[in-house]
mmCIF file of C-alpha atoms in Angstrom:
data_model
loop_
_atom_site.group_PDB
_atom_site.id
_atom_site.type_symbol
_atom_site.label_atom_id
_atom_site.label_comp_id
_atom_site.label_asym_id
_atom_site.label_seq_id
_atom_site.Cartn_x
_atom_site.Cartn_y
_atom_site.Cartn_z
ATOM 1 C CA MET L 26 23.239 -11.125 2.476
ATOM 2 C CA PRO L 27 23.753 -7.547 0.912
ATOM 3 C CA GLU L 28 22.553 -4.643 2.938
ATOM 4 C CA TYR L 29 19.652 -2.728 1.079
ATOM 5 C CA THR L 30 19.699 1.030 1.408
ATOM 6 C CA ARG L 31 16.281 2.687 1.274
ATOM 7 C CA SER L 32 15.718 5.877 -0.561
ATOM 8 C CA ARG L 33 15.505 8.886 1.752
ATOM 9 C CA VAL L 34 13.865 12.093 0.521
ATOM 10 C CA LYS L 35 12.439 14.496 3.001
ATOM 11 C CA GLY L 36 8.899 15.434 1.949
ATOM 12 C CA GLY L 37 9.169 12.848 -0.706
ATOM 13 C CA THR L 38 6.388 11.100 -2.593
ATOM 14 C CA PHE L 39 6.692 7.288 -2.499
ATOM 15 C CA PHE L 40 5.185 4.249 -4.206
ATOM 16 C CA PHE L 41 4.890 1.061 -1.926
ATOM 17 C CA THR L 42 3.984 -2.547 -2.409
ATOM 18 C CA VAL L 43 3.260 -4.428 0.968
ATOM 19 C CA VAL L 44 2.400 -8.129 0.732
ATOM 20 C CA THR L 45 0.930 -10.628 3.127
ATOM 21 C CA TYR L 46 2.986 -13.622 4.428
ATOM 22 C CA GLN L 47 2.777 -16.346 1.834
ATOM 23 C CA ARG L 48 0.307 -14.149 -0.195
ATOM 24 C CA MET L 49 -2.413 -15.120 2.266
ATOM 25 C CA PRO L 50 -5.691 -13.545 0.725
ATOM 26 C CA ILE L 51 -6.934 -11.834 3.788
ATOM 27 C CA LEU L 52 -6.886 -8.132 3.013
ATOM 28 C CA THR L 53 -10.224 -7.529 1.197
ATOM 29 C CA ALA L 54 -12.262 -9.569 3.828
ATOM 30 C CA PRO L 55 -14.495 -7.156 5.864
ATOM 31 C CA PRO L 56 -12.865 -7.653 9.264
ATOM 32 C CA ALA L 57 -9.232 -7.319 7.791
ATOM 33 C CA ARG L 58 -10.310 -4.135 5.804
ATOM 34 C CA LYS L 59 -11.796 -2.611 9.144
ATOM 35 C CA ILE L 60 -8.522 -3.553 10.945
ATOM 36 C CA LEU L 61 -6.273 -2.094 8.280
ATOM 37 C CA HIS L 62 -8.310 1.094 8.000
ATOM 38 C CA ASP L 63 -8.240 1.564 11.783
ATOM 39 C CA ALA L 64 -4.411 0.884 11.911
ATOM 40 C CA TRP L 65 -3.672 3.152 8.914
ATOM 41 C CA PHE L 66 -5.888 6.084 10.453
ATOM 42 C CA ASP L 67 -4.140 5.725 13.841
ATOM 43 C CA VAL L 68 -0.738 5.929 12.286
ATOM 44 C CA GLU L 69 -1.620 8.769 10.028
ATOM 45 C CA GLN L 70 -2.831 10.747 13.028
ATOM 46 C CA ARG L 71 0.415 10.195 15.015
ATOM 47 C CA LEU L 72 2.806 10.156 12.162
ATOM 48 C CA PRO L 73 1.270 12.311 9.362
ATOM 49 C CA PHE L 74 1.385 11.367 5.826
ATOM 50 C CA GLU L 75 -0.900 11.849 2.915
ATOM 51 C CA THR L 76 -2.301 8.851 0.908
ATOM 52 C CA ILE L 77 -2.273 9.943 -2.691
ATOM 53 C CA ALA L 78 -3.527 6.647 -4.147
ATOM 54 C CA ILE L 79 -4.228 3.134 -2.932
ATOM 55 C CA CYS L 80 -5.513 -0.310 -4.227
ATOM 56 C CA LEU L 81 -6.080 -2.968 -1.841
ATOM 57 C CA LEU L 82 -5.993 -6.598 -3.170
ATOM 58 C CA PRO L 83 -6.698 -9.866 -1.363
ATOM 59 C CA ASP L 84 -2.926 -10.588 -0.674
ATOM 60 C CA HIS L 85 -1.151 -7.240 -1.185
ATOM 61 C CA LEU L 86 -1.603 -3.473 -1.525
ATOM 62 C CA HIS L 87 -0.206 -0.672 -3.651
ATOM 63 C CA CYS L 88 -0.173 2.970 -2.490
ATOM 64 C CA ILE L 89 1.449 6.321 -2.964
ATOM 65 C CA TRP L 90 2.230 8.376 0.194
ATOM 66 C CA LYS L 91 3.505 12.000 0.460
ATOM 67 C CA LEU L 92 5.472 12.738 3.585
ATOM 68 C CA PRO L 93 5.767 15.948 5.448
ATOM 69 C CA GLN L 94 8.366 18.440 4.478
ATOM 70 C CA GLU L 95 11.140 17.454 6.965
ATOM 71 C CA ASP L 96 10.345 13.817 7.169
ATOM 72 C CA ASP L 97 11.526 10.773 5.257
ATOM 73 C CA ASN L 98 10.762 8.079 7.696
ATOM 74 C CA TYR L 99 8.156 5.962 5.969
ATOM 75 C CA SER L 100 9.549 2.750 7.439
ATOM 76 C CA VAL L 101 8.263 3.538 10.957
ATOM 77 C CA ARG L 102 4.931 4.241 9.630
ATOM 78 C CA TRP L 103 4.842 0.797 7.835
ATOM 79 C CA SER L 104 6.185 -0.932 10.904
ATOM 80 C CA GLU L 105 3.300 0.731 13.001
ATOM 81 C CA ILE L 106 0.610 -0.107 10.526
ATOM 82 C CA LYS L 107 1.928 -3.796 10.387
ATOM 83 C CA ARG L 108 2.164 -3.973 14.070
ATOM 84 C CA LEU L 109 -1.185 -2.525 14.942
ATOM 85 C CA PHE L 110 -2.794 -4.750 12.149
ATOM 86 C CA THR L 111 -1.126 -7.914 13.262
ATOM 87 C CA HIS L 112 -1.988 -7.325 16.956
ATOM 88 C CA ARG L 113 -5.576 -6.811 16.290
ATOM 89 C CA TYR L 114 -5.879 -9.471 13.513
ATOM 90 C CA LEU L 115 -4.417 -12.174 15.854
ATOM 91 C CA LYS L 116 -6.766 -11.161 18.680
ATOM 92 C CA GLU L 117 -9.985 -10.889 16.557
ATOM 93 C CA ILE L 118 -9.340 -13.321 13.764
ATOM 94 C CA GLY L 119 -6.735 -15.833 14.407
ATOM 95 C CA PRO L 120 -3.214 -16.713 13.789
ATOM 96 C CA GLY L 121 -2.784 -16.589 10.128
ATOM 97 C CA GLN L 122 -0.419 -18.943 8.390
ATOM 98 C CA LYS L 123 1.614 -21.515 10.146
ATOM 99 C CA ARG L 124 4.884 -19.814 11.467
ATOM 100 C CA ASN L 125 8.230 -21.285 10.240
ATOM 101 C CA GLU L 126 11.147 -21.774 12.532
ATOM 102 C CA SER L 127 12.589 -18.328 11.775
ATOM 103 C CA ARG L 128 9.484 -16.566 12.603
ATOM 104 C CA GLN L 129 9.095 -18.532 15.789
ATOM 105 C CA LYS L 130 12.557 -17.661 16.770
ATOM 106 C CA ARG L 131 11.971 -13.918 16.175
ATOM 107 C CA ARG L 132 8.616 -14.051 17.816
ATOM 108 C CA GLU L 133 6.929 -12.925 14.590
ATOM 109 C CA ALA L 134 3.424 -13.510 13.428
ATOM 110 C CA ALA L 135 2.777 -14.997 10.027
ATOM 111 C CA ILE L 136 0.620 -12.201 8.716
ATOM 112 C CA TRP L 137 2.916 -9.940 6.642
ATOM 113 C CA GLN L 138 6.063 -10.330 4.506
ATOM 114 C CA ARG L 139 8.999 -8.862 6.599
ATOM 115 C CA ARG L 140 9.802 -6.245 3.907
ATOM 116 C CA PHE L 141 8.030 -3.971 1.557
ATOM 117 C CA TRP L 142 8.951 -2.529 -1.765
ATOM 118 C CA GLU L 143 9.394 1.288 -2.082
ATOM 119 C CA HIS L 144 10.128 3.644 -5.145
ATOM 120 C CA THR L 145 10.652 7.248 -4.810
ATOM 121 C CA ILE L 146 8.379 9.129 -7.236
ATOM 122 C CA SER L 147 10.617 11.520 -9.229
ATOM 123 C CA ASP L 148 8.352 13.637 -11.431
ATOM 124 C CA GLU L 149 4.795 13.944 -12.940
ATOM 125 C CA GLU L 150 5.401 11.230 -15.606
ATOM 126 C CA ASP L 151 6.659 8.881 -12.781
ATOM 127 C CA LEU L 152 3.538 9.699 -10.682
ATOM 128 C CA GLU L 153 1.167 9.124 -13.534
ATOM 129 C CA THR L 154 2.823 5.805 -14.343
ATOM 130 C CA HIS L 155 2.347 4.555 -10.688
ATOM 131 C CA LEU L 156 -1.097 5.950 -10.454
ATOM 132 C CA ASP L 157 -1.947 3.778 -13.546
ATOM 133 C CA TYR L 158 -0.038 0.878 -12.113
ATOM 134 C CA ILE L 159 -2.171 0.948 -8.864
ATOM 135 C CA HIS L 160 -5.482 1.457 -10.556
ATOM 136 C CA TYR L 161 -4.702 -1.136 -13.303
ATOM 137 C CA ASN L 162 -3.659 -3.774 -10.755
ATOM 138 C CA PRO L 163 -7.146 -5.357 -10.176
ATOM 139 C CA ILE L 164 -7.622 -5.774 -14.029
ATOM 140 C CA LYS L 165 -4.012 -7.154 -14.284
ATOM 141 C CA HIS L 166 -4.981 -9.855 -11.648
ATOM 142 C CA GLY L 167 -8.266 -10.703 -13.227
ATOM 143 C CA TYR L 168 -10.476 -9.409 -10.479
ATOM 144 C CA VAL L 169 -12.415 -6.996 -12.835
ATOM 145 C CA THR L 170 -12.452 -5.932 -16.517
ATOM 146 C CA LYS L 171 -12.417 -2.191 -15.652
ATOM 147 C CA ALA L 172 -10.900 -0.231 -12.802
ATOM 148 C CA ALA L 173 -14.159 1.412 -11.738
ATOM 149 C CA ASP L 174 -15.440 -2.097 -10.734
ATOM 150 C CA TRP L 175 -12.809 -2.561 -8.019
ATOM 151 C CA GLU L 176 -14.165 -1.060 -4.856
ATOM 152 C CA TRP L 177 -11.098 -1.108 -2.730
ATOM 153 C CA SER L 178 -9.036 1.455 -4.720
ATOM 154 C CA SER L 179 -8.669 5.189 -5.080
ATOM 155 C CA PHE L 180 -9.760 4.991 -8.822
ATOM 156 C CA GLY L 181 -13.279 6.258 -8.017
ATOM 157 C CA ARG L 182 -11.907 9.332 -6.304
ATOM 158 C CA TYR L 183 -9.714 10.072 -9.368
ATOM 159 C CA ALA L 184 -12.460 9.432 -11.798
ATOM 160 C CA LYS L 185 -14.622 12.104 -9.858
ATOM 161 C CA MET L 186 -11.774 14.400 -10.063
ATOM 162 C CA GLY L 187 -11.701 13.967 -13.816
ATOM 163 C CA ILE L 188 -8.305 12.417 -13.969
ATOM 164 C CA TYR L 189 -9.583 9.224 -15.358
ATOM 165 C CA ASN L 190 -12.640 8.431 -17.451
ATOM 166 C CA PRO L 191 -14.942 6.090 -15.423
ATOM 167 C CA GLY L 192 -14.661 3.433 -18.217
ATOM 168 C CA TRP L 193 -10.847 3.351 -18.138
ATOM 169 C CA LEU L 194 -9.464 0.012 -18.968
ATOM 170 C CA GLY L 195 -5.714 0.938 -18.557
ATOM 171 C CA GLY L 196 -3.171 2.706 -20.704
ATOM 172 C CA ASP L 197 -3.222 6.300 -21.803
ATOM 173 C CA GLU L 198 -6.743 6.253 -23.443
ATOM 174 C CA GLY L 199 -9.202 7.437 -20.749
ATOM 175 C CA ARG L 200 -6.631 9.299 -18.654
ATOM 176 C CA ILE L 201 -8.181 12.728 -19.021
ATOM 177 C CA GLN L 202 -6.206 15.105 -16.993
ATOM 178 C CA ARG L 203 -2.548 15.287 -15.947
ATOM 179 C CA MET L 204 -1.580 15.040 -12.344
ATOM 180 C CA THR L 205 0.651 17.711 -10.695
ATOM 181 C CA PHE L 206 3.786 16.636 -8.942
ATOM 182 C CA GLU L 207 4.962 18.743 -6.017
#
């Protein structure tokens, strides 16, 4: 299997997609949201990062993080978030999906896909494209007809800041103000 090389940019801004094992639809359930929030907060305190945007869907999440100036290690943050979430989820909720032989051999729970997808944000246009993607995702998956109706997203914060019109349905129309990329 070819070796995948992750992008390393100290102080970089990154877009991520993280998916549950076999797309198990657990993330928007109240107990899982609380567990994820607590794990996220714990890791953010110990290994600082700024959450620029996020959208939580039942079986995956998208987010954009900005790392501290001399830091490029988002992998350790995701590893910790997944580890803390998994440990507490198993303890409070249950085992998740049935583990296959590979997961049993590695002593892995069946909560998260092993990997995550990452993209380094390169400029303002790239940032806006990924903000739109994150906030449009609940519409794309048919959960709502407008972004403001999805409660597990940073869209409301951006609408209050005047970046988006509250009635935004996707695309350029309704995106009011440009973001600044640092």
